[in-house]
Tab-separated table of C-alpha atoms and ligand atoms in Angstrom:
chain	number	residue	atom	x	y	z
A	14	MET	CA	86.245	-53.986	88.051
A	15	LYS	CA	88.277	-55.916	85.512
A	16	LEU	CA	91.906	-54.961	85.838
A	17	LEU	CA	94.897	-55.865	83.781
A	18	PHE	CA	98.432	-55.478	85.166
A	19	LEU	CA	101.114	-54.917	82.516
A	20	GLY	CA	104.850	-54.497	82.947
A	21	SER	CA	108.239	-56.071	82.410
A	22	PRO	CA	109.207	-59.298	84.208
A	23	GLY	CA	110.570	-58.265	87.594
A	24	VAL	CA	108.773	-54.934	87.727
A	25	GLY	CA	106.803	-56.152	90.750
A	26	LYS	CA	103.329	-56.503	89.221
A	27	GLY	CA	102.751	-59.871	90.905
A	28	THR	CA	103.575	-58.349	94.292
A	29	TYR	CA	101.263	-55.375	93.683
A	30	ALA	CA	98.532	-57.721	92.482
A	31	GLN	CA	98.840	-59.698	95.738
A	32	VAL	CA	98.346	-56.433	97.653
A	33	ILE	CA	95.485	-55.043	95.525
A	34	THR	CA	93.542	-58.318	95.444
A	35	GLU	CA	93.092	-58.014	99.225
A	36	ALA	CA	92.323	-54.296	99.145
A	37	LEU	CA	89.600	-54.658	96.479
A	38	ASN	CA	88.433	-58.150	97.326
A	39	ILE	CA	88.608	-59.419	93.753
A	40	PRO	CA	90.657	-62.485	92.710
A	41	HIS	CA	94.223	-62.254	91.483
A	42	ILE	CA	94.656	-64.379	88.374
A	43	SER	CA	98.322	-65.017	87.662
A	44	THR	CA	98.781	-67.062	84.496
A	45	GLY	CA	102.310	-67.918	85.684
A	46	ASP	CA	100.795	-69.511	88.823
A	47	LEU	CA	98.057	-71.279	86.815
A	48	LEU	CA	100.734	-72.742	84.546
A	49	ARG	CA	102.955	-73.729	87.477
A	50	ASN	CA	99.940	-75.662	88.821
A	51	GLU	CA	99.719	-77.496	85.486
A	52	THR	CA	103.401	-78.460	85.766
A	53	GLN	CA	102.668	-80.191	89.099
A	54	LYS	CA	100.449	-82.671	87.241
A	55	ASP	CA	102.292	-85.708	86.008
A	56	THR	CA	101.211	-85.348	82.372
A	57	GLY	CA	103.063	-84.914	79.091
A	58	LEU	CA	101.530	-81.489	78.704
A	59	GLY	CA	102.649	-80.495	82.225
A	60	LYS	CA	106.226	-81.511	81.428
A	61	LYS	CA	106.201	-79.578	78.144
A	62	ILE	CA	104.904	-76.450	79.868
A	63	GLU	CA	107.544	-76.776	82.596
A	64	GLU	CA	110.337	-77.004	80.023
A	65	THR	CA	109.150	-73.888	78.185
A	66	MET	CA	108.750	-71.918	81.424
A	67	ASN	CA	112.138	-72.894	82.835
A	68	GLN	CA	113.819	-71.686	79.663
A	69	GLY	CA	111.960	-68.369	79.846
A	70	GLY	CA	109.886	-68.964	76.679
A	71	LEU	CA	106.195	-68.304	76.124
A	72	VAL	CA	103.665	-71.115	76.483
A	73	SER	CA	101.321	-71.356	73.462
A	74	ASP	CA	98.495	-68.839	73.068
A	75	GLU	CA	96.047	-71.719	72.658
A	76	ILE	CA	96.800	-73.118	76.143
A	77	LEU	CA	96.715	-69.679	77.738
A	78	ILE	CA	93.422	-68.636	76.159
A	79	GLN	CA	91.791	-71.883	77.288
A	80	LEU	CA	93.116	-71.423	80.860
A	81	ILE	CA	91.788	-67.863	81.080
A	82	LYS	CA	88.473	-68.742	79.462
A	83	THR	CA	87.863	-71.375	82.142
A	84	ARG	CA	89.182	-69.323	85.075
A	85	ILE	CA	87.170	-66.139	84.475
A	86	LYS	CA	83.945	-68.162	84.400
A	87	ASP	CA	84.469	-69.087	88.082
A	88	LYS	CA	81.989	-67.591	90.530
A	89	ASP	CA	84.620	-65.535	92.386
A	90	CYS	CA	85.193	-63.531	89.177
A	91	GLU	CA	81.607	-62.214	89.107
A	92	ASN	CA	82.628	-58.804	90.492
A	93	GLY	CA	85.854	-58.612	88.544
A	94	PHE	CA	89.446	-59.762	88.731
A	95	ILE	CA	93.075	-58.747	88.334
A	96	LEU	CA	94.841	-60.328	85.375
A	97	ASP	CA	98.589	-60.595	86.007
A	98	GLY	CA	100.763	-61.964	83.203
A	99	PHE	CA	98.006	-62.166	80.596
A	100	PRO	CA	97.785	-61.097	77.814
A	101	ARG	CA	101.418	-61.281	76.716
A	102	THR	CA	100.874	-61.249	72.932
A	103	LYS	CA	98.634	-59.327	70.545
A	104	ASN	CA	96.786	-62.551	69.711
A	105	GLN	CA	96.075	-63.178	73.421
A	106	ALA	CA	94.812	-59.580	73.800
A	107	GLU	CA	92.459	-59.948	70.820
A	108	ASN	CA	91.116	-63.235	72.144
A	109	LEU	CA	90.623	-61.733	75.610
A	110	GLU	CA	88.500	-59.003	74.025
A	111	LYS	CA	86.213	-61.696	72.642
A	112	LEU	CA	85.817	-63.209	76.119
A	113	THR	CA	85.352	-60.123	78.297
A	114	GLY	CA	85.815	-56.373	78.567
A	115	ILE	CA	88.602	-54.833	80.639
A	116	THR	CA	87.950	-51.670	82.682
A	117	HIS	CA	91.507	-50.503	83.528
A	118	VAL	CA	95.042	-51.375	82.413
A	119	LEU	CA	97.783	-50.517	84.909
A	120	ASN	CA	101.228	-50.337	83.334
A	121	PHE	CA	103.896	-50.765	86.034
A	122	LYS	CA	107.336	-49.291	85.509
A	123	ALA	CA	110.629	-49.186	87.412
A	124	ASN	CA	114.236	-48.265	86.633
A	125	ASP	CA	116.270	-50.996	84.870
A	126	GLU	CA	118.591	-51.511	87.841
A	127	VAL	CA	115.584	-51.904	90.141
A	128	ILE	CA	114.118	-54.555	87.794
A	129	ILE	CA	117.363	-56.558	87.741
A	130	GLU	CA	117.650	-56.343	91.531
A	131	ARG	CA	114.005	-57.415	91.963
A	132	LEU	CA	114.454	-60.422	89.685
A	133	SER	CA	117.720	-61.622	91.188
A	134	GLY	CA	116.481	-61.293	94.783
A	135	ARG	CA	112.959	-62.648	94.347
A	136	ILE	CA	112.015	-65.649	96.478
A	137	VAL	CA	108.603	-67.276	96.267
A	138	CYS	CA	106.611	-69.584	98.541
A	139	LYS	CA	106.574	-73.104	97.098
A	140	LYS	CA	103.016	-73.593	98.319
A	141	CYS	CA	100.928	-70.389	98.373
A	142	LYS	CA	103.164	-68.469	95.881
A	143	THR	CA	103.484	-65.357	98.067
A	144	ILE	CA	106.375	-63.260	96.776
A	145	PHE	CA	109.232	-62.012	98.985
A	146	HIS	CA	112.618	-60.468	98.310
A	147	LYS	CA	115.973	-61.328	99.841
A	148	THR	CA	116.586	-57.713	100.889
A	149	GLY	CA	113.613	-55.474	100.029
A	150	ASN	CA	110.681	-57.513	101.301
A	151	LYS	CA	112.171	-60.128	103.610
A	152	PRO	CA	110.112	-62.836	105.316
A	153	LYS	CA	110.029	-62.643	109.142
A	154	ILE	CA	111.893	-65.974	109.380
A	155	GLU	CA	114.609	-66.601	106.797
A	156	ASN	CA	113.394	-68.770	103.916
A	157	ILE	CA	109.965	-69.390	105.472
A	158	CYS	CA	106.677	-67.978	104.141
A	159	ASP	CA	105.015	-65.491	106.556
A	160	LYS	CA	101.582	-66.564	105.318
A	161	CYS	CA	101.619	-70.374	105.315
A	162	GLY	CA	104.947	-71.428	106.869
A	163	SER	CA	106.168	-73.302	103.771
A	164	GLU	CA	109.654	-73.096	102.316
A	165	LEU	CA	110.656	-70.270	99.949
A	166	HIS	CA	112.720	-70.794	96.814
A	167	GLN	CA	114.117	-69.003	93.768
A	168	ARG	CA	112.120	-69.681	90.606
A	169	GLU	CA	114.040	-71.638	87.968
A	170	ASP	CA	113.232	-68.917	85.408
A	171	ASP	CA	114.673	-66.179	87.647
A	172	LYS	CA	118.165	-67.518	86.901
A	173	PRO	CA	120.250	-65.245	84.592
A	174	ASP	CA	119.883	-67.059	81.221
A	175	SER	CA	116.116	-67.388	81.462
A	176	VAL	CA	115.796	-63.813	82.712
A	177	LYS	CA	117.619	-62.514	79.617
A	178	LYS	CA	115.249	-64.435	77.357
A	179	ARG	CA	112.162	-63.275	79.279
A	180	LEU	CA	113.195	-59.620	79.001
A	181	LYS	CA	113.827	-59.978	75.255
A	182	ILE	CA	110.446	-61.649	74.672
A	183	TYR	CA	108.749	-58.981	76.776
A	184	LYS	CA	110.202	-56.223	74.564
A	185	GLU	CA	109.216	-57.992	71.333
A	186	LYS	CA	105.819	-59.454	72.129
A	187	THR	CA	104.318	-57.792	75.185
A	188	GLU	CA	105.520	-54.189	75.167
A	189	PRO	CA	103.474	-53.375	72.017
A	190	LEU	CA	100.349	-54.032	74.104
A	191	ILE	CA	101.012	-50.776	75.991
A	192	ALA	CA	100.208	-48.750	72.851
A	193	HIS	CA	97.286	-51.070	72.087
A	194	TYR	CA	95.580	-50.360	75.443
A	195	ASP	CA	96.613	-46.697	75.435
A	196	SER	CA	94.801	-46.204	72.140
A	197	LYS	CA	91.672	-47.584	73.786
A	198	GLY	CA	91.989	-45.020	76.611
A	199	LEU	CA	92.365	-47.727	79.268
A	200	LEU	CA	95.995	-47.260	80.276
A	201	VAL	CA	97.544	-45.613	83.324
A	202	GLU	CA	101.257	-45.598	84.188
A	203	ILE	CA	102.602	-46.330	87.652
A	204	THR	CA	106.288	-46.093	88.522
A	205	ILE	CA	107.515	-47.695	91.739
A	206	ASN	CA	111.206	-47.859	92.523
A	207	LYS	CA	110.956	-48.295	96.289
A	208	PRO	CA	110.461	-51.686	97.951
A	209	ILE	CA	106.826	-52.545	98.646
A	210	SER	CA	107.576	-52.877	102.374
A	211	GLU	CA	108.206	-49.108	102.470
A	212	ILE	CA	105.218	-47.870	100.474
A	213	ARG	CA	102.537	-50.537	100.635
A	214	ASP	CA	99.825	-48.239	102.045
A	215	LYS	CA	100.577	-45.473	99.555
A	216	VAL	CA	100.377	-47.910	96.635
A	217	ILE	CA	96.940	-49.101	97.792
A	218	LEU	CA	95.707	-45.548	98.375
A	219	LYS	CA	96.866	-44.195	95.007
A	220	ILE	CA	95.554	-47.138	92.996
A	221	LYS	CA	92.205	-47.076	94.813
A	222	SER	CA	91.823	-43.374	94.301
A	223	TYR	CA	92.531	-43.789	90.574
A	224	LEU	CA	90.070	-46.655	90.242
A	225	GLU	CA	87.404	-44.624	92.054
A	226	GLY	CA	87.881	-41.881	89.461
A	227	LYS	CA	89.235	-39.330	91.979
A	228	THR	CA	92.342	-38.732	89.871
A	229	ASP	CA	93.153	-39.417	86.215
A	230	LYS	CA	96.808	-40.335	86.595
A	231	ILE	CA	99.142	-42.003	89.065
A	232	GLY	CA	102.768	-41.472	87.972
A	233	GLU	CA	105.619	-42.278	90.352
A	234	ILE	CA	104.725	-43.403	93.862
A	235	LYS	CA	107.477	-42.253	96.252
B	1	AMP	P1	105.117	-65.059	85.343
B	1	AMP	O1	104.863	-65.759	86.625
B	1	AMP	O2	104.001	-64.146	84.927
B	1	AMP	O3	106.457	-64.376	85.319
B	1	AMP	O4	105.166	-66.187	84.206
B	1	AMP	C1	106.132	-67.189	84.239
B	1	AMP	C2	106.207	-67.906	82.920
B	1	AMP	O5	104.947	-68.509	82.612
B	1	AMP	C3	106.509	-67.030	81.717
B	1	AMP	O6	107.877	-66.746	81.558
B	1	AMP	C4	105.959	-67.913	80.588
B	1	AMP	O7	106.811	-69.003	80.341
B	1	AMP	C5	104.690	-68.485	81.216
B	1	AMP	N1	103.531	-67.584	80.988
B	1	AMP	C6	102.826	-66.903	81.919
B	1	AMP	N2	101.845	-66.184	81.360
B	1	AMP	C7	101.926	-66.414	80.022
B	1	AMP	C8	101.208	-65.943	78.892
B	1	AMP	N3	100.197	-65.055	79.023
B	1	AMP	N4	101.582	-66.407	77.679
B	1	AMP	C9	102.580	-67.288	77.520
B	1	AMP	N5	103.316	-67.773	78.534
B	1	AMP	C10	103.001	-67.337	79.785
């Protein structure tokens, strides 16, 4: 199963991907996380990527396509994967098609006020990248990751100026991909306005049942 998660920054697709990766036992490939790993390396390229990301811009298609090309060749991707954050441009989508087929595209939606609240309250583990929220999906111990015990922090690009830029770029460059995948008959819409902590099991159940072909739409999960 080769899944692609689409949706605006802050819609929660990374959180859902972290849940579904466990439920389906296929790897979660977040290009944001792959790029953040690159920024940890003390290289000129790492620094350039970090600057672009902090400002909320898009890293070049060339770098992204190379990263994905390498990652999906790994052995753990043999039975499929979840792509989260890629493709973000038409050019990336066309290049992905040359590399591999995609079986399902899940387009996540939420109300605007929910998206803003999710972005401003998001806190992420510095080490394992697990996503929490200051109010909706709190860690058991304040500021400490439930999974690995490392410190949590707010991403630099979740600060207001970068968020504005990310939302604008999403509308211009990434949103057109919804129609692109819809025309191929691959797209399903999922709306989730409630915090994941309240509806985790339902989200897993509904997505699984869709992927198993038991239903042909998902809609809002309440
Ligand atoms: P994310 O963790 O998906 O929100 O991504 C964080 C940042 O990484 C984005 O704002 C971009 O700067 C960069 N990024 C992630 N994926 C891509 C992509 N497919 N194309 C270009 N830049 C990306």
